[in-house]
Coordinates of C-alpha atoms in Angstrom, one line a residue:
M5 CA 3.0 -15.0 29.7
S6 CA 6.0 -16.9 28.5
S7 CA 9.5 -15.8 28.7
S8 CA 9.5 -14.6 26.0
G9 CA 6.6 -12.9 25.9
R10 CA 7.5 -10.7 28.3
R11 CA 11.0 -10.2 26.7
Q12 CA 9.4 -8.8 23.6
L13 CA 6.7 -6.4 26.1
R14 CA 10.1 -5.1 26.9
L15 CA 11.9 -4.7 23.9
G16 CA 8.9 -3.0 22.6
A17 CA 9.5 -0.7 24.7
L18 CA 12.6 -0.9 24.9
G19 CA 12.1 0.7 20.7
A20 CA 10.1 3.0 22.4
V21 CA 13.1 4.8 24.1
L22 CA 15.4 4.9 21.2
A23 CA 13.4 6.2 19.0
A24 CA 12.9 8.6 21.4
S25 CA 16.5 9.6 22.6
L26 CA 17.0 10.5 18.3
W27 CA 14.9 13.5 19.2
A28 CA 15.9 16.2 21.0
A29 CA 15.1 20.5 21.5
A30 CA 16.9 22.7 18.5
P31 CA 19.4 23.8 20.8
A32 CA 19.5 27.8 20.8
G33 CA 20.8 29.4 18.3
A34 CA 20.8 26.7 16.1
R35 CA 20.0 27.6 11.9
V36 CA 18.2 26.2 8.8
L37 CA 20.6 25.5 5.6
L38 CA 18.1 25.8 2.6
V39 CA 18.9 23.9 -0.4
D40 CA 17.4 25.0 -4.1
A41 CA 19.4 23.9 -6.7
S42 CA 16.6 26.4 -9.1
P43 CA 17.6 30.1 -9.6
P44 CA 16.2 32.7 -7.0
R45 CA 11.7 33.2 -7.1
H46 CA 11.7 36.7 -7.1
H47 CA 9.7 37.1 -4.5
D48 CA 12.3 35.5 -2.0
H49 CA 13.6 38.4 -0.2
G50 CA 16.4 38.8 2.8
S51 CA 19.3 36.8 3.1
H52 CA 20.7 34.0 1.4
A53 CA 23.7 33.8 3.1
H54 CA 21.7 30.3 4.6
R55 CA 20.9 29.2 0.7
F56 CA 23.1 26.8 -1.3
A57 CA 22.8 25.3 -4.9
T58 CA 24.1 22.1 -3.5
I59 CA 23.4 19.3 -0.5
Q60 CA 27.7 19.4 0.5
D61 CA 27.7 22.6 0.2
A62 CA 25.2 23.0 3.2
V63 CA 26.4 19.6 5.0
D64 CA 29.7 21.4 5.3
A65 CA 28.5 25.0 6.2
A66 CA 26.5 23.2 8.9
R67 CA 27.5 23.3 12.7
P68 CA 26.3 20.1 15.8
G69 CA 22.5 20.8 15.5
D70 CA 21.4 23.2 12.6
W71 CA 18.7 22.3 9.4
V72 CA 19.2 21.7 6.1
L73 CA 15.9 21.8 4.4
I74 CA 16.1 20.7 0.8
A75 CA 13.9 21.0 -1.8
P76 CA 12.1 19.1 -4.4
G77 CA 14.4 18.5 -7.3
V78 CA 16.9 16.7 -8.8
Y79 CA 20.6 16.5 -6.9
H80 CA 23.1 15.2 -9.0
E81 CA 26.1 15.4 -5.8
R82 CA 29.6 14.8 -6.9
G83 CA 30.8 15.4 -3.0
D84 CA 33.5 12.8 -3.3
R85 CA 35.0 15.2 -6.3
S86 CA 35.8 17.6 -3.8
P87 CA 39.8 17.1 -2.0
A88 CA 37.5 18.2 1.7
H89 CA 36.1 15.0 0.8
A90 CA 37.4 12.6 -2.1
P91 CA 39.5 9.5 -0.6
A92 CA 42.6 8.3 -2.6
D93 CA 42.1 4.9 -2.6
E94 CA 37.9 3.5 -2.0
A95 CA 35.1 5.2 -2.5
G96 CA 33.4 8.5 -1.4
A97 CA 30.1 9.6 -1.3
G98 CA 28.0 12.5 -3.4
V99 CA 27.3 14.1 -0.1
M100 CA 29.4 12.9 3.2
I101 CA 28.4 14.5 5.7
T102 CA 31.2 14.1 9.6
T103 CA 29.0 16.5 11.2
P104 CA 27.0 15.2 14.4
R105 CA 24.1 16.4 15.8
I106 CA 23.0 18.4 12.1
H107 CA 19.3 17.1 11.0
L108 CA 19.1 16.5 6.6
R109 CA 15.7 16.6 5.2
G110 CA 13.7 16.9 1.9
L111 CA 10.7 18.0 2.0
S112 CA 9.3 15.8 -0.5
R113 CA 10.0 12.5 0.2
N114 CA 9.1 11.4 -3.6
R115 CA 10.3 14.4 -5.1
V116 CA 13.9 15.4 -3.9
I117 CA 16.2 12.9 -6.0
V118 CA 19.6 12.4 -4.7
D119 CA 21.0 11.0 -8.4
G120 CA 23.3 9.0 -8.1
T121 CA 23.8 9.1 -12.3
L122 CA 26.0 12.0 -14.3
P123 CA 25.0 15.5 -14.2
G124 CA 22.1 16.3 -16.3
S125 CA 21.0 12.6 -16.9
P126 CA 17.2 12.2 -16.5
Q127 CA 16.3 11.1 -13.3
C128 CA 17.4 7.5 -12.2
S129 CA 18.7 7.3 -15.3
S130 CA 19.2 3.5 -16.6
A131 CA 21.2 3.9 -19.6
A132 CA 24.7 2.9 -19.2
A133 CA 26.0 5.5 -20.8
D134 CA 24.8 7.8 -18.0
Q135 CA 25.7 6.2 -15.1
D136 CA 28.8 7.7 -12.6
L137 CA 31.2 5.4 -11.4
G138 CA 32.9 7.6 -9.7
P139 CA 36.7 9.1 -9.3
A140 CA 39.6 7.0 -11.2
G141 CA 41.7 5.5 -7.6
P142 CA 45.8 5.2 -8.1
D143 CA 45.4 2.2 -10.2
G144 CA 43.1 4.2 -13.5
R145 CA 40.1 2.1 -12.6
P146 CA 36.4 4.2 -11.2
L147 CA 36.5 3.1 -7.7
G148 CA 32.5 3.6 -7.2
R149 CA 30.0 5.4 -5.3
N150 CA 27.6 5.7 -2.5
G151 CA 24.8 8.5 -1.8
I152 CA 25.2 9.6 1.5
E153 CA 27.3 8.7 4.1
V154 CA 27.3 10.3 7.7
F155 CA 31.1 9.2 8.2
K156 CA 31.4 8.5 12.4
A157 CA 29.0 11.9 13.0
S158 CA 26.4 10.9 16.0
G159 CA 23.1 12.2 16.8
V160 CA 22.7 12.6 12.4
T161 CA 19.5 12.1 10.9
V162 CA 18.3 11.9 7.0
E163 CA 14.8 12.2 6.3
N164 CA 12.7 12.2 3.5
L165 CA 13.8 11.6 0.2
T166 CA 15.2 9.0 -2.1
V167 CA 18.0 7.7 -3.1
C168 CA 19.5 6.1 -6.1
N169 CA 21.6 4.7 -8.3
F170 CA 24.8 5.4 -6.4
L171 CA 27.6 2.1 -7.6
D172 CA 30.2 0.0 -6.1
G173 CA 33.0 0.2 -8.4
A174 CA 36.8 -0.9 -8.1
G175 CA 36.9 1.5 -4.4
G176 CA 33.6 -0.4 -2.7
G177 CA 30.9 2.3 -2.9
G178 CA 27.1 1.5 -3.9
N179 CA 25.5 1.3 -0.8
Q180 CA 22.5 4.1 -1.4
V181 CA 22.3 5.4 3.1
W182 CA 24.8 5.1 5.1
F183 CA 25.7 5.4 9.0
N184 CA 29.2 4.6 9.6
G185 CA 31.1 3.7 12.3
G186 CA 34.0 2.8 11.2
D187 CA 33.6 -0.2 8.1
G188 CA 36.6 -2.5 8.2
S189 CA 38.0 -1.1 12.0
G190 CA 35.9 -4.3 14.0
T191 CA 35.4 -1.2 16.7
I192 CA 31.9 0.3 17.2
G193 CA 33.1 3.9 16.3
M194 CA 29.6 6.2 15.9
G195 CA 27.0 6.6 18.1
R196 CA 23.3 7.4 17.6
Y197 CA 21.8 7.5 14.4
R198 CA 18.4 7.8 12.2
G199 CA 17.0 7.2 8.9
A200 CA 13.3 8.2 7.8
W201 CA 11.1 8.1 5.4
L202 CA 13.4 7.3 2.7
S203 CA 13.8 5.2 -0.2
A204 CA 17.1 3.3 -2.1
T205 CA 16.9 2.2 -5.3
S206 CA 19.5 1.7 -8.1
T207 CA 17.5 0.7 -11.8
F208 CA 20.5 -0.3 -13.2
Y209 CA 22.2 -3.3 -13.6
G210 CA 25.5 -4.6 -15.8
G211 CA 25.6 -8.0 -15.3
Q212 CA 28.0 -10.1 -13.1
G213 CA 30.8 -8.5 -11.9
A214 CA 29.6 -4.9 -13.3
P215 CA 28.8 -1.7 -11.6
A216 CA 26.0 -2.5 -9.2
G217 CA 23.3 -1.1 -6.3
S218 CA 25.1 -3.2 -3.8
Y219 CA 23.0 -1.8 0.0
G220 CA 20.3 0.2 0.1
I221 CA 19.9 1.0 3.4
F222 CA 23.2 0.5 5.7
A223 CA 23.5 0.8 8.8
S224 CA 27.8 -0.7 10.6
N225 CA 29.9 -0.4 13.3
A226 CA 27.0 1.0 15.3
G227 CA 26.5 1.8 18.5
G228 CA 23.0 3.9 18.0
P229 CA 21.0 3.8 19.8
G230 CA 19.7 3.9 16.1
L231 CA 16.4 3.8 14.2
L232 CA 15.7 3.1 10.6
A233 CA 11.3 3.6 10.7
D234 CA 9.2 3.8 7.4
T235 CA 11.4 3.2 4.4
Y236 CA 11.4 1.6 0.9
A237 CA 14.6 -0.5 -0.3
S238 CA 15.1 -2.6 -3.4
N239 CA 17.3 -3.4 -6.7
M240 CA 20.3 -3.6 -4.5
D241 CA 22.8 -7.1 -5.3
D242 CA 23.7 -7.9 -1.8
S243 CA 20.8 -6.6 0.4
S244 CA 18.5 -3.8 0.7
Y245 CA 19.2 -3.3 4.4
Y246 CA 21.8 -4.5 6.7
I247 CA 23.0 -3.7 10.3
G248 CA 26.1 -5.0 11.1
A249 CA 29.5 -5.3 12.2
C250 CA 27.5 -3.7 16.4
P251 CA 28.2 -7.5 18.8
D252 CA 25.2 -4.6 20.9
C253 CA 23.3 -2.7 18.1
N254 CA 20.9 -0.1 20.7
A255 CA 18.9 -1.2 16.6
V256 CA 15.1 -0.6 15.9
L257 CA 14.5 -1.0 11.7
T258 CA 10.6 -0.5 12.1
R259 CA 8.2 -0.2 8.7
G260 CA 11.1 -1.2 6.0
H261 CA 9.9 -2.8 3.0
A262 CA 11.9 -4.2 1.1
E263 CA 12.7 -6.3 -2.5
N264 CA 13.9 -7.3 -5.4
S265 CA 17.7 -8.3 -3.4
A266 CA 19.4 -10.8 -3.4
L267 CA 18.9 -10.4 0.8
G268 CA 15.9 -8.0 1.6
Y269 CA 18.1 -7.7 5.5
S270 CA 21.4 -8.8 6.1
G271 CA 22.7 -8.2 8.9
T272 CA 26.5 -9.5 9.5
N273 CA 27.9 -10.0 13.3
S274 CA 25.1 -8.3 14.7
G275 CA 23.3 -8.1 17.4
G276 CA 22.6 -7.7 21.5
H277 CA 19.1 -5.0 22.0
L278 CA 18.3 -5.3 18.3
I279 CA 15.0 -5.6 16.8
V280 CA 13.4 -6.5 13.2
E281 CA 10.1 -5.4 12.9
R282 CA 6.6 -4.4 12.0
S283 CA 8.1 -4.6 7.8
E284 CA 7.6 -6.4 4.5
W285 CA 10.1 -8.3 2.6
D286 CA 8.8 -9.8 -0.5
Q287 CA 9.9 -11.2 -4.2
N288 CA 13.4 -10.8 -3.2
K289 CA 15.7 -14.6 -3.5
T290 CA 16.1 -14.6 0.3
G291 CA 14.1 -12.7 2.6
I292 CA 15.8 -12.0 6.0
V293 CA 19.4 -13.2 6.7
T294 CA 21.4 -13.0 9.5
N295 CA 24.9 -14.2 10.4
S296 CA 28.2 -15.2 12.2
Q297 CA 31.1 -13.9 9.5
N298 CA 34.9 -13.8 9.5
N299 CA 34.8 -10.8 7.0
D300 CA 35.8 -7.2 7.9
D301 CA 32.2 -7.4 10.1
A302 CA 34.1 -8.0 12.6
P303 CA 34.2 -9.0 16.2
S304 CA 32.2 -12.6 15.1
P305 CA 30.2 -14.5 15.6
Q306 CA 26.5 -13.5 15.5
D307 CA 25.5 -13.3 19.1
G308 CA 21.6 -11.7 19.8
R309 CA 22.0 -11.5 23.6
C310 CA 21.2 -8.9 25.7
P311 CA 24.9 -7.9 27.1
G312 CA 26.2 -10.4 29.9
T313 CA 23.1 -12.6 30.2
Q314 CA 22.0 -16.0 28.8
R315 CA 18.9 -13.5 26.8
S316 CA 17.7 -12.8 23.8
C317 CA 17.5 -9.8 22.9
T318 CA 17.7 -9.1 19.3
F319 CA 14.4 -10.2 18.0
F320 CA 12.7 -10.7 14.1
R321 CA 8.9 -10.5 14.5
R322 CA 5.9 -9.0 13.7
N323 CA 7.0 -9.4 9.7
D324 CA 5.1 -9.8 6.9
V325 CA 7.8 -12.3 4.8
H326 CA 6.5 -13.8 1.5
D327 CA 7.0 -14.6 -1.6
N328 CA 10.8 -14.6 -1.3
N329 CA 11.4 -16.9 -4.6
N330 CA 12.8 -14.6 -6.9
P331 CA 16.3 -15.6 -8.7
N332 CA 16.8 -13.0 -10.9
V333 CA 18.0 -10.2 -8.5
P334 CA 21.3 -8.3 -7.9
S335 CA 23.8 -10.9 -6.9
A336 CA 27.5 -10.5 -5.8
G337 CA 29.5 -12.3 -3.2
T338 CA 28.1 -13.6 -0.7
A339 CA 25.0 -12.6 -0.4
G340 CA 24.4 -15.2 -3.9
L341 CA 24.6 -17.8 -1.6
G342 CA 21.0 -17.0 -0.1
P343 CA 18.9 -20.1 -0.4
P344 CA 16.1 -18.7 -3.0
G345 CA 12.6 -19.3 -1.9
T346 CA 13.4 -19.0 1.7
G347 CA 11.2 -16.6 3.9
I348 CA 13.6 -16.2 6.9
V349 CA 17.6 -17.4 7.6
V350 CA 19.9 -17.6 10.5
A351 CA 23.3 -19.2 9.8
G352 CA 25.7 -19.5 12.2
G353 CA 23.6 -17.6 14.7
R354 CA 22.9 -17.5 18.0
Y355 CA 19.8 -16.3 20.8
D356 CA 18.2 -14.8 18.0
T357 CA 14.5 -15.3 18.8
V358 CA 12.2 -15.4 15.4
S359 CA 9.1 -14.7 17.2
D360 CA 4.7 -13.4 16.1
N361 CA 5.5 -13.4 11.4
R362 CA 3.4 -13.5 8.6
I363 CA 5.3 -16.2 6.8
T364 CA 3.7 -17.5 3.4
H365 CA 5.2 -18.7 0.3
N366 CA 8.5 -19.0 0.3
G367 CA 9.0 -21.9 -2.3
A368 CA 11.8 -23.7 -0.5
W369 CA 11.9 -23.3 3.3
G370 CA 9.4 -20.3 5.8
V371 CA 12.1 -20.2 8.5
L372 CA 16.3 -22.3 8.0
V373 CA 18.5 -22.1 11.2
V374 CA 21.6 -23.4 9.2
P375 CA 25.4 -22.9 10.3
F376 CA 27.7 -21.2 8.5
P377 CA 30.8 -22.0 6.6
D378 CA 33.4 -19.2 5.4
D379 CA 36.5 -19.2 3.8
T380 CA 37.1 -14.6 4.1
K381 CA 40.1 -13.1 6.1
P382 CA 39.3 -10.5 8.4
P383 CA 42.1 -7.5 8.4
L384 CA 44.5 -8.1 10.1
D385 CA 44.0 -5.0 12.0
T386 CA 40.8 -6.4 13.6
P387 CA 40.1 -8.3 16.4
S388 CA 41.5 -12.8 15.7
H389 CA 40.8 -15.0 12.8
C390 CA 37.9 -17.0 13.1
Q391 CA 36.6 -15.1 16.5
G392 CA 34.0 -17.4 17.7
G393 CA 34.1 -20.1 15.0
Q394 CA 36.5 -23.4 14.7
L395 CA 38.5 -23.7 12.1
N396 CA 38.8 -26.4 9.9
F397 CA 39.7 -27.4 7.1
V398 CA 42.1 -25.5 7.2
T399 CA 41.0 -22.0 6.0
A400 CA 37.2 -22.5 6.1
C401 CA 36.1 -20.8 9.3
F402 CA 33.1 -22.5 10.3
Y403 CA 30.2 -20.6 12.7
D404 CA 27.6 -22.9 14.1
D405 CA 23.8 -22.5 15.4
W406 CA 22.7 -22.8 18.8
A407 CA 19.9 -21.4 21.3
N408 CA 18.7 -19.7 19.3
E409 CA 13.9 -19.8 19.7
V410 CA 11.1 -19.4 16.7
T411 CA 8.1 -18.7 18.8
G412 CA 4.3 -17.8 17.6
N413 CA 4.8 -17.7 13.7
R414 CA 2.1 -18.2 11.2
F415 CA 3.2 -20.3 8.0
A416 CA 0.8 -20.7 4.6
G417 CA 1.4 -21.8 1.7
N418 CA 5.9 -22.6 1.9
G419 CA 8.0 -25.2 0.4
F420 CA 6.1 -25.0 -2.8
F421 CA 9.6 -27.0 -5.1
G422 CA 8.3 -29.8 -4.0
N423 CA 11.9 -30.8 -2.7
P424 CA 12.7 -33.5 -0.3
T425 CA 12.8 -31.3 3.1
N426 CA 11.7 -27.8 2.0
G427 CA 8.7 -26.7 4.1
D428 CA 8.1 -24.2 7.2
M429 CA 11.0 -25.3 9.3
G430 CA 14.5 -26.2 9.2
D431 CA 17.3 -26.6 11.7
I432 CA 20.6 -28.2 11.1
S433 CA 23.2 -27.8 13.8
G434 CA 25.0 -30.1 16.2
L435 CA 23.9 -30.9 19.2
H436 CA 24.3 -28.2 22.2
D437 CA 22.7 -26.8 25.6
P438 CA 20.9 -24.5 25.0
G439 CA 19.8 -25.5 21.4
N440 CA 17.4 -24.5 18.9
C441 CA 13.7 -24.6 20.7
F442 CA 11.0 -24.2 18.0
H443 CA 7.5 -24.1 19.9
D444 CA 3.7 -22.0 19.7
N445 CA 4.0 -22.2 16.0
R446 CA 1.2 -22.0 13.5
G447 CA 0.5 -23.7 9.8
A448 CA -1.8 -23.6 7.1
N449 CA -5.2 -24.2 8.7
G450 CA -4.3 -24.7 12.0
A451 CA -2.8 -27.8 11.5
A452 CA 1.4 -27.8 13.6
P453 CA 4.3 -26.8 10.3
T454 CA 6.1 -28.7 8.3
S455 CA 9.4 -29.4 9.7
A456 CA 12.4 -30.6 8.7
P457 CA 14.1 -32.9 10.8
G458 CA 9.5 -33.8 11.2
D459 CA 7.9 -32.8 14.0
L460 CA 10.2 -30.2 15.0
Q461 CA 7.6 -28.3 17.7
A462 CA 7.1 -32.1 20.0
T463 CA 11.2 -32.9 19.3
H464 CA 12.8 -29.4 20.0
G465 CA 9.7 -28.0 22.0
T466 CA 11.7 -26.5 25.0
C467 CA 14.1 -23.7 25.1
G468 CA 17.1 -23.4 27.4
V469 CA 18.1 -27.8 27.2
P470 CA 19.8 -29.6 24.8
H471 CA 19.3 -30.1 21.1
Q472 CA 20.3 -31.3 18.0
G473 CA 19.2 -30.4 14.2
A474 CA 19.8 -33.0 11.1
A475 CA 23.3 -33.6 10.5
L476 CA 25.3 -32.8 7.9
G477 CA 25.3 -35.7 6.6
D478 CA 21.1 -35.2 6.2
P479 CA 19.2 -35.3 3.4
L480 CA 18.1 -31.1 4.3
T481 CA 22.2 -30.4 4.2
A482 CA 21.9 -31.9 1.4
Q483 CA 18.8 -30.0 -0.1
V484 CA 19.8 -26.5 1.4
I485 CA 23.5 -26.7 -0.2
C486 CA 22.1 -27.6 -3.5
A487 CA 19.7 -24.7 -2.9
T488 CA 22.7 -22.3 -2.1
E489 CA 25.1 -23.7 -4.5
A490 CA 28.4 -23.1 -2.2
F491 CA 30.1 -25.3 -3.5
G492 CA 29.1 -25.0 -6.8
P493 CA 27.0 -25.7 -9.6
C494 CA 23.9 -27.3 -8.4
P495 CA 21.8 -28.2 -12.4
P496 CA 18.1 -29.3 -11.5
T497 CA 17.2 -33.1 -11.1
P498 CA 14.1 -34.8 -9.7
G499 CA 13.6 -33.9 -6.3
M500 CA 16.1 -31.0 -6.3
S501 CA 16.0 -28.6 -7.7
Y502 CA 15.9 -24.6 -6.9
P503 CA 14.7 -21.3 -9.1
R504 CA 18.7 -19.7 -10.8
A505 CA 18.8 -16.8 -12.6
T506 CA 17.4 -16.2 -16.6
Q507 CA 17.7 -12.2 -16.7
V508 CA 17.6 -10.3 -14.2
R509 CA 14.7 -7.3 -14.1
M510 CA 15.0 -5.0 -12.5
L511 CA 11.8 -3.5 -10.2
P512 CA 10.4 1.2 -10.8
L513 CA 10.6 2.5 -8.0
P514 CA 6.6 2.4 -6.3
R515 CA 5.6 5.9 -5.1
Q516 CA 5.8 6.6 -1.5
R517 CA 4.7 7.8 1.3
S518 CA 6.0 11.0 2.3
M519 CA 6.5 11.9 6.1
P520 CA 4.0 14.2 7.0
D521 CA 4.9 17.8 8.0
P522 CA 8.2 18.1 6.9
C523 CA 8.5 20.8 8.8
D524 CA 7.5 19.5 11.7
D525 CA 9.8 20.5 14.4
V526 CA 12.4 22.2 12.5
P527 CA 13.7 26.2 13.8
A528 CA 11.5 29.1 11.8
N529 CA 12.7 29.8 9.1
R530 CA 10.9 31.5 5.3
W531 CA 10.5 28.4 3.9
C532 CA 7.9 26.8 7.0
D533 CA 6.9 30.0 8.8
E534 CA 6.9 32.4 6.0
D535 CA 4.1 33.4 3.1
D536 CA 5.7 33.5 0.1

């Protein structure tokens, strides 16, 4: 067995450990707080001391170890209107959780809806007049809103519900479910977390520069162990999933499904122990992107090494990455630089392993390993400017890529845009020791995968030795620059043609599989144990 294979087995065991570590028996005295916006039924009896009409009220009353169960219904939560939860100059959240070790769970994934639209609006309405843009900031502009935000509270679980239509504004926002360990701080501010059986989407998009959903399921500045499992996210102008700002994330994303977003997955400066696996990525502009960036998700760079070693602990494995050719998705900021028609991109990343994925029908490239030039600056209180990169042209921070391993993937039908260098694999990189390596991948019908530069598996088949990819003046570089439009518009011409947005279309939210038994592990309570 190869060393890569042995690492995958160890990381698989680690995933199980991470998952198990998020579960513990309910502590003695743990309460179950019930949320039901409907009037009490005539056959309800006993004390209603632990029954609430809003999720935020129940969360505010919860103590560490308590459970909050939510009955089916549409909840137009407005925790960001409460003085206790309302930041003066940034987006708050419909539901803000600051108490550690509480468990928030809906009784039905498809029928418990945390809805960001105005109270009284139809469920997840797409009408502009129904959108709630948040309270006004100091300058009078709406601040935007987040959906369910777990802020610096370790050990919280959020499960078995749907969140929709929380939009960004002048103060940020637009995150449907957010495990936030201290965004923009450059430090780890929370530990373990779990999100499972979740759906996250937005039905509204008002055009470039207008409020939109930014991220579906988001974890930042969290040291884990973290688990995102059995989830769905779509229609985001940045990414359906995001794990970032964690040099050693200790996180697993598994059995997810991302559609119709600028990026299916985005991971900025995230590495160490990190697994993205067994998930489906389709109908996005770009499927999976991990990158180094000189922004508020410090510290850079993106580094997949196990701490203190030269081995990769960041794996993108056993995913189904197909048909990411859609330019007509919401798009904003640097997420809009994702090359359309590309399955997996490592941009300025190091020591990442892309293995055993099924990568099909992506019109530009199946896997693309490239540098990342970035002209953003982190806040002044985060680590030094351009950490891990090289300052070029005074203001741009240039992150080259090296020591990434692409192995055991199955490719078919990629590169059908037909431009020079389009195909299964591409590598742009300077000479590094170790360089990027490509081996044991299979193309259509068992043939060698197509690549640029040509025959990468022969020239770059050995890992742990010096390699160099295409140079910055190579045709592959010109194609990537055109595809991303990183330096300006690139109108279609013969041999240099990529799909561009014509009209953004939002996908309806498909019905998703709900948690088999939402009463599992919950302490005794009238909803789970009594006969009504």
